[in-house]
Coordinates of C-alpha atoms in Angstrom, one line a residue:
M1 CA 114.6 135.6 112.2
A2 CA 116.4 132.5 113.8
E3 CA 114.3 130.4 116.0
L4 CA 116.7 130.5 119.2
T5 CA 116.9 126.6 121.1
P6 CA 118.2 127.0 124.4
P7 CA 116.2 127.0 127.6
E8 CA 114.1 130.0 128.3
H9 CA 116.5 131.2 131.2
M10 CA 119.8 130.8 128.5
H11 CA 117.4 133.1 126.4
S12 CA 117.5 136.2 129.3
A13 CA 120.8 136.1 130.4
A14 CA 122.4 136.2 126.8
Y15 CA 120.1 139.1 126.2
D16 CA 121.0 140.5 129.6
L17 CA 124.7 140.1 128.4
A18 CA 124.2 141.2 125.0
L19 CA 122.4 144.6 127.0
D20 CA 124.8 145.4 128.8
W21 CA 127.6 144.7 126.4
L22 CA 126.4 147.1 123.9
R23 CA 125.7 149.5 127.2
H24 CA 129.5 149.6 127.7
E25 CA 130.5 149.3 124.2
Q26 CA 132.2 153.0 124.1
W27 CA 134.4 151.7 127.3
R28 CA 135.5 148.5 125.3
H29 CA 139.2 148.2 124.2
Q30 CA 139.4 147.3 121.1
S31 CA 141.3 144.0 121.5
S32 CA 137.3 143.1 123.4
V33 CA 135.7 140.0 122.1
P34 CA 133.2 140.6 120.1
L35 CA 129.6 141.0 121.1
I36 CA 128.7 137.8 118.7
T37 CA 131.5 135.5 119.3
E38 CA 130.9 135.8 123.2
L39 CA 127.4 134.7 122.6
R40 CA 127.8 132.0 120.9
N41 CA 131.1 130.7 123.5
K42 CA 129.4 131.4 126.4
F43 CA 125.8 130.0 125.5
D44 CA 126.2 127.7 122.7
L45 CA 124.2 129.3 120.4
S46 CA 124.6 129.2 116.5
V47 CA 125.6 132.3 114.7
D48 CA 121.9 132.9 113.8
E49 CA 121.0 132.7 117.0
A50 CA 123.7 134.7 118.5
C51 CA 122.6 137.6 115.4
A52 CA 118.9 137.3 116.3
I53 CA 119.3 137.9 120.1
A54 CA 122.1 140.8 119.3
A55 CA 119.4 142.2 116.5
R56 CA 116.6 142.2 118.7
V57 CA 118.7 144.2 122.1
Y58 CA 119.7 146.7 119.5
K59 CA 116.5 147.6 118.0
N60 CA 115.4 147.8 121.3
R61 CA 118.1 149.5 123.3
G62 CA 116.3 153.2 123.1
R63 CA 112.8 151.8 124.7

């Protein structure tokens, strides 16, 4: 898994955004921005960083 590079407060904000995105996924319109794209644009993450956050949130979403 890629090591995240943005400041620590951005890790938390990106994680929160991904968690919120997944919680409300079933109500999203099909034309909405994909999660990875939203994370990359909002937090200036690489593909690997955005995927690492999304994967971590997806794995932990039921806990």
